[in-house]
Amino acid sequence: MTGVPAVETRGLTRRYGDLVAVRDLDLRVEVGEIYGFLGPNGAGKTTTLLMLLGVVAPSAGRVFLWGRPLEADPLGLRARIGVVGEHDYVHDHLTGEEYLRFFAALYGVPDPAARVGALLERLGLWEFRRLCARDYSRGMAQKLALARALLHRPALLILDEPVSGLDPQGVVEVRRLLLELNEAGVTILISSHLLSEVERTAHRVGIMHRGRLLRQGPLSALRLEGGRAVEIEVAHPAPHLGTVLAALPYVGRVESEGRRLLVTTLDGEDRRAALSRAVADAGGVIVGMRVRERTLEETFLQVTEADVDRWASSPPGG
């Protein structure tokens, strides 16, 4: 995964009047990777995806796909992309099979009947192929949208909440399919609020907040960047311990539940001895302690909450 990236943005910015939805975005998605694009509602993710597709024009900056500026060949470059939006419009008067045959014709898919049949079978929709799309469940409609995105065998998939509305079995099926596609060389950009799924599939992630890309890199590096997670079990519940530990200068976050405390430190140092002393000085008795890898959710919360604090103390332009 080196060389010319599949997706690159340089200084990408989008303004709506006084609102800056995306600010100076330098995004890079390598060829052949799964990239998790994360951020709370209103972070600018959807606006970014629309600019990558040429649907929304940037106010400043540029989009490059496979090293070529999007404006140089918008139709040719977009033809190599498959897209699933969070709220895809489905021609619901058509059956599932008719819907896919319609788009197969638009894409000029060779042997469309075979391709449509294979995707319907792979996504568990074959028995529903003659059912009108308007009668599909939310999860079935999402699978149909994914099948449509895959019809022309795209080199890049851009997915906005791809498992939205799916039951647990459907989530597993789609996850397996995405991993298979990636193994076959398809680059995948996933925007999702379901962090556990991104954690299972992504090679690298980018975290957006208030229109800015706060972090971008491999999952392993991002987990370690903000410190360690130390899980402490004490002999008896002691709610005051959480307050004591949170006041320590090297502690960023403390979650307390019964006899268990999860302490996130602010650096990469091993703070177990210092934490043990702090608990003992506060009258607690430790019965277990372990360092564990932080989850993507914990990393995400720490990064975005830190940005909220920075924004409050020094807002851009303030």
mmCIF file of N, CA, C and O in Angstrom, residues 26-97:
data_model
loop_
_atom_site.group_PDB
_atom_site.id
_atom_site.type_symbol
_atom_site.label_atom_id
_atom_site.label_comp_id
_atom_site.label_asym_id
_atom_site.label_seq_id
_atom_site.Cartn_x
_atom_site.Cartn_y
_atom_site.Cartn_z
ATOM 1 N N ASP A 26 -6.679 17.346 4.565
ATOM 2 C CA ASP A 26 -5.651 16.576 3.855
ATOM 3 C C ASP A 26 -5.878 15.099 4.169
ATOM 4 O O ASP A 26 -5.342 14.563 5.145
ATOM 5 N N LEU A 27 -6.675 14.474 3.344
ATOM 6 C CA LEU A 27 -7.059 13.069 3.530
ATOM 7 C C LEU A 27 -6.265 12.213 2.557
ATOM 8 O O LEU A 27 -6.015 12.618 1.419
ATOM 9 N N ARG A 28 -5.884 11.021 2.986
ATOM 10 C CA ARG A 28 -5.133 10.126 2.108
ATOM 11 C C ARG A 28 -5.589 8.689 2.356
ATOM 12 O O ARG A 28 -5.470 8.178 3.474
ATOM 13 N N VAL A 29 -6.119 8.066 1.307
ATOM 14 C CA VAL A 29 -6.540 6.670 1.357
ATOM 15 C C VAL A 29 -5.672 5.892 0.386
ATOM 16 O O VAL A 29 -5.679 6.158 -0.822
ATOM 17 N N GLU A 30 -4.897 4.949 0.907
ATOM 18 C CA GLU A 30 -3.969 4.195 0.072
ATOM 19 C C GLU A 30 -4.705 3.151 -0.770
ATOM 20 O O GLU A 30 -5.748 2.630 -0.372
ATOM 21 N N VAL A 31 -4.131 2.834 -1.921
ATOM 22 C CA VAL A 31 -4.679 1.778 -2.766
ATOM 23 C C VAL A 31 -4.625 0.453 -2.008
ATOM 24 O O VAL A 31 -3.604 0.101 -1.416
ATOM 25 N N GLY A 32 -5.741 -0.258 -1.990
ATOM 26 C CA GLY A 32 -5.783 -1.587 -1.391
ATOM 27 C C GLY A 32 -6.053 -1.632 0.091
ATOM 28 O O GLY A 32 -6.014 -2.707 0.699
ATOM 29 N N GLU A 33 -6.376 -0.490 0.707
ATOM 30 C CA GLU A 33 -6.644 -0.513 2.141
ATOM 31 C C GLU A 33 -8.130 -0.288 2.427
ATOM 32 O O GLU A 33 -8.898 0.142 1.563
ATOM 33 N N ILE A 34 -8.505 -0.595 3.660
ATOM 34 C CA ILE A 34 -9.819 -0.215 4.184
ATOM 35 C C ILE A 34 -9.576 0.949 5.139
ATOM 36 O O ILE A 34 -8.814 0.831 6.099
ATOM 37 N N TYR A 35 -10.215 2.062 4.845
ATOM 38 C CA TYR A 35 -10.014 3.292 5.604
ATOM 39 C C TYR A 35 -11.310 3.630 6.325
ATOM 40 O O TYR A 35 -12.367 3.777 5.697
ATOM 41 N N GLY A 36 -11.250 3.751 7.649
ATOM 42 C CA GLY A 36 -12.413 4.124 8.437
ATOM 43 C C GLY A 36 -12.467 5.623 8.644
ATOM 44 O O GLY A 36 -11.531 6.215 9.197
ATOM 45 N N PHE A 37 -13.538 6.251 8.195
ATOM 46 C CA PHE A 37 -13.698 7.702 8.243
ATOM 47 C C PHE A 37 -14.703 8.020 9.343
ATOM 48 O O PHE A 37 -15.902 7.758 9.191
ATOM 49 N N LEU A 38 -14.221 8.564 10.451
ATOM 50 C CA LEU A 38 -15.027 8.678 11.659
ATOM 51 C C LEU A 38 -15.257 10.126 12.062
ATOM 52 O O LEU A 38 -14.454 11.002 11.765
ATOM 53 N N GLY A 39 -16.353 10.327 12.772
ATOM 54 C CA GLY A 39 -16.646 11.650 13.303
ATOM 55 C C GLY A 39 -18.077 11.703 13.780
ATOM 56 O O GLY A 39 -18.934 10.976 13.265
ATOM 57 N N PRO A 40 -18.381 12.550 14.762
ATOM 58 C CA PRO A 40 -19.762 12.691 15.219
ATOM 59 C C PRO A 40 -20.632 13.358 14.154
ATOM 60 O O PRO A 40 -20.128 13.856 13.142
ATOM 61 N N ASN A 41 -21.928 13.374 14.377
ATOM 62 C CA ASN A 41 -22.835 14.068 13.463
ATOM 63 C C ASN A 41 -22.404 15.525 13.325
ATOM 64 O O ASN A 41 -22.076 16.187 14.315
ATOM 65 N N GLY A 42 -22.397 16.002 12.088
ATOM 66 C CA GLY A 42 -22.023 17.389 11.851
ATOM 67 C C GLY A 42 -20.531 17.619 11.742
ATOM 68 O O GLY A 42 -20.085 18.768 11.631
ATOM 69 N N ALA A 43 -19.746 16.542 11.723
ATOM 70 C CA ALA A 43 -18.286 16.695 11.666
ATOM 71 C C ALA A 43 -17.800 17.103 10.284
ATOM 72 O O ALA A 43 -16.691 17.611 10.136
ATOM 73 N N GLY A 44 -18.622 16.854 9.248
ATOM 74 C CA GLY A 44 -18.215 17.185 7.881
ATOM 75 C C GLY A 44 -17.926 15.977 7.019
ATOM 76 O O GLY A 44 -17.452 16.117 5.880
ATOM 77 N N LYS A 45 -18.230 14.788 7.519
ATOM 78 C CA LYS A 45 -17.914 13.563 6.768
ATOM 79 C C LYS A 45 -18.708 13.469 5.469
ATOM 80 O O LYS A 45 -18.144 13.206 4.402
ATOM 81 N N THR A 46 -20.027 13.658 5.552
ATOM 82 C CA THR A 46 -20.853 13.523 4.351
ATOM 83 C C THR A 46 -20.498 14.587 3.321
ATOM 84 O O THR A 46 -20.427 14.301 2.116
ATOM 85 N N THR A 47 -20.261 15.807 3.768
ATOM 86 C CA THR A 47 -19.839 16.866 2.846
ATOM 87 C C THR A 47 -18.543 16.471 2.147
ATOM 88 O O THR A 47 -18.376 16.674 0.935
ATOM 89 N N THR A 48 -17.632 15.883 2.899
ATOM 90 C CA THR A 48 -16.368 15.426 2.315
ATOM 91 C C THR A 48 -16.611 14.372 1.247
ATOM 92 O O THR A 48 -16.045 14.438 0.144
ATOM 93 N N LEU A 49 -17.448 13.382 1.556
ATOM 94 C CA LEU A 49 -17.726 12.318 0.591
ATOM 95 C C LEU A 49 -18.354 12.892 -0.681
ATOM 96 O O LEU A 49 -18.029 12.462 -1.792
ATOM 97 N N LEU A 50 -19.241 13.858 -0.525
ATOM 98 C CA LEU A 50 -19.875 14.473 -1.692
ATOM 99 C C LEU A 50 -18.857 15.230 -2.543
ATOM 100 O O LEU A 50 -18.955 15.249 -3.772
ATOM 101 N N MET A 51 -17.866 15.828 -1.903
ATOM 102 C CA MET A 51 -16.811 16.502 -2.672
ATOM 103 C C MET A 51 -15.913 15.482 -3.369
ATOM 104 O O MET A 51 -15.462 15.713 -4.499
ATOM 105 N N LEU A 52 -15.655 14.348 -2.727
ATOM 106 C CA LEU A 52 -14.852 13.308 -3.369
ATOM 107 C C LEU A 52 -15.520 12.798 -4.639
ATOM 108 O O LEU A 52 -14.846 12.422 -5.603
ATOM 109 N N LEU A 53 -16.844 12.809 -4.645
ATOM 110 C CA LEU A 53 -17.603 12.307 -5.785
ATOM 111 C C LEU A 53 -17.928 13.396 -6.803
ATOM 112 O O LEU A 53 -18.541 13.112 -7.835
ATOM 113 N N GLY A 54 -17.576 14.619 -6.509
ATOM 114 C CA GLY A 54 -17.859 15.712 -7.438
ATOM 115 C C GLY A 54 -19.292 16.203 -7.381
ATOM 116 O O GLY A 54 -19.706 16.996 -8.230
ATOM 117 N N VAL A 55 -20.049 15.763 -6.389
ATOM 118 C CA VAL A 55 -21.446 16.204 -6.247
ATOM 119 C C VAL A 55 -21.490 17.617 -5.681
ATOM 120 O O VAL A 55 -22.334 18.430 -6.051
ATOM 121 N N VAL A 56 -20.585 17.907 -4.759
ATOM 122 C CA VAL A 56 -20.461 19.240 -4.166
ATOM 123 C C VAL A 56 -19.093 19.791 -4.536
ATOM 124 O O VAL A 56 -18.078 19.097 -4.404
ATOM 125 N N ALA A 57 -19.063 21.020 -5.012
ATOM 126 C CA ALA A 57 -17.787 21.648 -5.390
ATOM 127 C C ALA A 57 -17.107 22.222 -4.154
ATOM 128 O O ALA A 57 -17.758 22.851 -3.313
ATOM 129 N N PRO A 58 -15.806 22.009 -4.010
ATOM 130 C CA PRO A 58 -15.094 22.595 -2.862
ATOM 131 C C PRO A 58 -14.997 24.111 -2.993
ATOM 132 O O PRO A 58 -14.937 24.655 -4.097
ATOM 133 N N SER A 59 -14.968 24.780 -1.858
ATOM 134 C CA SER A 59 -14.715 26.221 -1.842
ATOM 135 C C SER A 59 -13.236 26.502 -2.037
ATOM 136 O O SER A 59 -12.852 27.571 -2.532
ATOM 137 N N ALA A 60 -12.405 25.562 -1.657
ATOM 138 C CA ALA A 60 -10.949 25.656 -1.839
ATOM 139 C C ALA A 60 -10.383 24.250 -1.770
ATOM 140 O O ALA A 60 -11.027 23.329 -1.274
ATOM 141 N N GLY A 61 -9.169 24.082 -2.287
ATOM 142 C CA GLY A 61 -8.529 22.781 -2.252
ATOM 143 C C GLY A 61 -8.916 21.903 -3.426
ATOM 144 O O GLY A 61 -9.743 22.271 -4.267
ATOM 145 N N ARG A 62 -8.329 20.702 -3.485
ATOM 146 C CA ARG A 62 -8.545 19.809 -4.627
ATOM 147 C C ARG A 62 -8.686 18.362 -4.168
ATOM 148 O O ARG A 62 -8.202 17.971 -3.103
ATOM 149 N N VAL A 63 -9.325 17.585 -5.045
ATOM 150 C CA VAL A 63 -9.490 16.144 -4.853
ATOM 151 C C VAL A 63 -8.703 15.438 -5.948
ATOM 152 O O VAL A 63 -8.806 15.785 -7.129
ATOM 153 N N PHE A 64 -7.926 14.430 -5.548
ATOM 154 C CA PHE A 64 -7.181 13.601 -6.494
ATOM 155 C C PHE A 64 -7.602 12.145 -6.321
ATOM 156 O O PHE A 64 -7.662 11.648 -5.192
ATOM 157 N N LEU A 65 -7.899 11.480 -7.426
ATOM 158 C CA LEU A 65 -8.237 10.063 -7.411
ATOM 159 C C LEU A 65 -7.202 9.327 -8.247
ATOM 160 O O LEU A 65 -7.020 9.643 -9.432
ATOM 161 N N TRP A 66 -6.514 8.393 -7.623
ATOM 162 C CA TRP A 66 -5.426 7.650 -8.276
ATOM 163 C C TRP A 66 -4.412 8.612 -8.905
ATOM 164 O O TRP A 66 -3.916 8.393 -10.000
ATOM 165 N N GLY A 67 -4.154 9.707 -8.207
ATOM 166 C CA GLY A 67 -3.151 10.661 -8.647
ATOM 167 C C GLY A 67 -3.628 11.684 -9.648
ATOM 168 O O GLY A 67 -2.875 12.602 -9.998
ATOM 169 N N ARG A 68 -4.865 11.572 -10.104
ATOM 170 C CA ARG A 68 -5.374 12.517 -11.104
ATOM 171 C C ARG A 68 -6.380 13.464 -10.457
ATOM 172 O O ARG A 68 -7.232 13.040 -9.662
ATOM 173 N N PRO A 69 -6.321 14.758 -10.785
ATOM 174 C CA PRO A 69 -7.316 15.691 -10.243
ATOM 175 C C PRO A 69 -8.708 15.326 -10.728
ATOM 176 O O PRO A 69 -8.896 15.003 -11.911
ATOM 177 N N LEU A 70 -9.667 15.360 -9.832
ATOM 178 C CA LEU A 70 -11.033 14.956 -10.166
ATOM 179 C C LEU A 70 -11.584 15.750 -11.346
ATOM 180 O O LEU A 70 -12.264 15.208 -12.223
ATOM 181 N N GLU A 71 -11.257 17.047 -11.405
ATOM 182 C CA GLU A 71 -11.820 17.882 -12.469
ATOM 183 C C GLU A 71 -11.254 17.546 -13.850
ATOM 184 O O GLU A 71 -11.829 17.924 -14.866
ATOM 185 N N ALA A 72 -10.134 16.793 -13.891
ATOM 186 C CA ALA A 72 -9.532 16.450 -15.180
ATOM 187 C C ALA A 72 -10.365 15.435 -15.949
ATOM 188 O O ALA A 72 -10.409 15.465 -17.183
ATOM 189 N N ASP A 73 -11.026 14.521 -15.239
ATOM 190 C CA ASP A 73 -11.834 13.482 -15.893
ATOM 191 C C ASP A 73 -12.901 12.991 -14.922
ATOM 192 O O ASP A 73 -12.872 11.851 -14.462
ATOM 193 N N PRO A 74 -13.862 13.852 -14.571
ATOM 194 C CA PRO A 74 -14.836 13.487 -13.534
ATOM 195 C C PRO A 74 -15.642 12.239 -13.868
ATOM 196 O O PRO A 74 -15.864 11.396 -12.990
ATOM 197 N N LEU A 75 -16.077 12.085 -15.102
ATOM 198 C CA LEU A 75 -16.889 10.923 -15.450
ATOM 199 C C LEU A 75 -16.056 9.648 -15.455
ATOM 200 O O LEU A 75 -16.476 8.609 -14.926
ATOM 201 N N GLY A 76 -14.866 9.711 -16.036
ATOM 202 C CA GLY A 76 -14.015 8.537 -16.108
ATOM 203 C C GLY A 76 -13.566 8.070 -14.735
ATOM 204 O O GLY A 76 -13.548 6.864 -14.448
ATOM 205 N N LEU A 77 -13.210 9.000 -13.862
ATOM 206 C CA LEU A 77 -12.755 8.633 -12.529
ATOM 207 C C LEU A 77 -13.906 8.110 -11.684
ATOM 208 O O LEU A 77 -13.760 7.118 -10.961
ATOM 209 N N ARG A 78 -15.056 8.747 -11.782
ATOM 210 C CA ARG A 78 -16.198 8.288 -10.989
ATOM 211 C C ARG A 78 -16.687 6.917 -11.447
ATOM 212 O O ARG A 78 -17.290 6.174 -10.655
ATOM 213 N N ALA A 79 -16.430 6.567 -12.696
ATOM 214 C CA ALA A 79 -16.853 5.252 -13.202
ATOM 215 C C ALA A 79 -16.123 4.109 -12.506
ATOM 216 O O ALA A 79 -16.570 2.962 -12.566
ATOM 217 N N ARG A 80 -15.025 4.420 -11.832
ATOM 218 C CA ARG A 80 -14.260 3.398 -11.125
ATOM 219 C C ARG A 80 -14.675 3.287 -9.660
ATOM 220 O O ARG A 80 -14.048 2.564 -8.883
ATOM 221 N N ILE A 81 -15.727 4.007 -9.286
ATOM 222 C CA ILE A 81 -16.149 4.070 -7.877
ATOM 223 C C ILE A 81 -17.541 3.458 -7.715
ATOM 224 O O ILE A 81 -18.429 3.681 -8.531
ATOM 225 N N GLY A 82 -17.726 2.705 -6.653
ATOM 226 C CA GLY A 82 -19.043 2.244 -6.237
ATOM 227 C C GLY A 82 -19.427 2.963 -4.958
ATOM 228 O O GLY A 82 -18.590 3.144 -4.063
ATOM 229 N N VAL A 83 -20.683 3.386 -4.849
ATOM 230 C CA VAL A 83 -21.110 4.231 -3.731
ATOM 231 C C VAL A 83 -22.364 3.668 -3.077
ATOM 232 O O VAL A 83 -23.311 3.261 -3.760
ATOM 233 N N VAL A 84 -22.356 3.651 -1.759
ATOM 234 C CA VAL A 84 -23.575 3.388 -0.982
ATOM 235 C C VAL A 84 -23.743 4.558 -0.029
ATOM 236 O O VAL A 84 -22.895 4.795 0.831
ATOM 237 N N GLY A 85 -24.832 5.315 -0.205
ATOM 238 C CA GLY A 85 -25.101 6.450 0.669
ATOM 239 C C GLY A 85 -25.889 6.026 1.886
ATOM 240 O O GLY A 85 -26.490 4.952 1.923
ATOM 241 N N GLU A 86 -25.882 6.884 2.895
ATOM 242 C CA GLU A 86 -26.618 6.567 4.120
ATOM 243 C C GLU A 86 -28.113 6.497 3.848
ATOM 244 O O GLU A 86 -28.828 5.696 4.433
ATOM 245 N N HIS A 87 -28.599 7.331 2.945
ATOM 246 C CA HIS A 87 -30.029 7.342 2.605
ATOM 247 C C HIS A 87 -30.169 7.185 1.092
ATOM 248 O O HIS A 87 -30.559 8.112 0.390
ATOM 249 N N ASP A 88 -29.840 6.018 0.597
ATOM 250 C CA ASP A 88 -29.915 5.772 -0.841
ATOM 251 C C ASP A 88 -31.360 5.784 -1.326
ATOM 252 O O ASP A 88 -32.268 5.253 -0.667
ATOM 253 N N TYR A 89 -31.559 6.404 -2.482
ATOM 254 C CA TYR A 89 -32.877 6.387 -3.096
ATOM 255 C C TYR A 89 -32.997 5.134 -3.961
ATOM 256 O O TYR A 89 -32.147 4.865 -4.803
ATOM 257 N N VAL A 90 -34.032 4.371 -3.712
ATOM 258 C CA VAL A 90 -34.283 3.151 -4.481
ATOM 259 C C VAL A 90 -35.542 3.347 -5.309
ATOM 260 O O VAL A 90 -36.553 3.843 -4.805
ATOM 261 N N HIS A 91 -35.485 2.967 -6.602
ATOM 262 C CA HIS A 91 -36.675 3.035 -7.458
ATOM 263 C C HIS A 91 -37.631 1.935 -6.997
ATOM 264 O O HIS A 91 -37.613 0.812 -7.496
ATOM 265 N N ASP A 92 -38.481 2.276 -6.025
ATOM 266 C CA ASP A 92 -39.199 1.228 -5.303
ATOM 267 C C ASP A 92 -40.357 0.606 -6.079
ATOM 268 O O ASP A 92 -40.975 -0.345 -5.610
ATOM 269 N N HIS A 93 -40.661 1.125 -7.290
ATOM 270 C CA HIS A 93 -41.692 0.473 -8.092
ATOM 271 C C HIS A 93 -41.124 -0.724 -8.848
ATOM 272 O O HIS A 93 -41.875 -1.507 -9.433
ATOM 273 N N LEU A 94 -39.793 -0.866 -8.857
ATOM 274 C CA LEU A 94 -39.132 -1.985 -9.519
ATOM 275 C C LEU A 94 -38.907 -3.122 -8.533
ATOM 276 O O LEU A 94 -38.814 -2.901 -7.320
ATOM 277 N N THR A 95 -38.794 -4.329 -9.037
ATOM 278 C CA THR A 95 -38.370 -5.439 -8.195
ATOM 279 C C THR A 95 -36.871 -5.298 -7.948
ATOM 280 O O THR A 95 -36.173 -4.528 -8.641
ATOM 281 N N GLY A 96 -36.370 -6.040 -6.995
ATOM 282 C CA GLY A 96 -34.940 -5.994 -6.728
ATOM 283 C C GLY A 96 -34.128 -6.352 -7.956
ATOM 284 O O GLY A 96 -33.115 -5.710 -8.262
ATOM 285 N N GLU A 97 -34.562 -7.371 -8.685
ATOM 286 C CA GLU A 97 -33.840 -7.802 -9.878
ATOM 287 C C GLU A 97 -33.909 -6.738 -10.972
ATOM 288 O O GLU A 97 -32.902 -6.437 -11.630
#
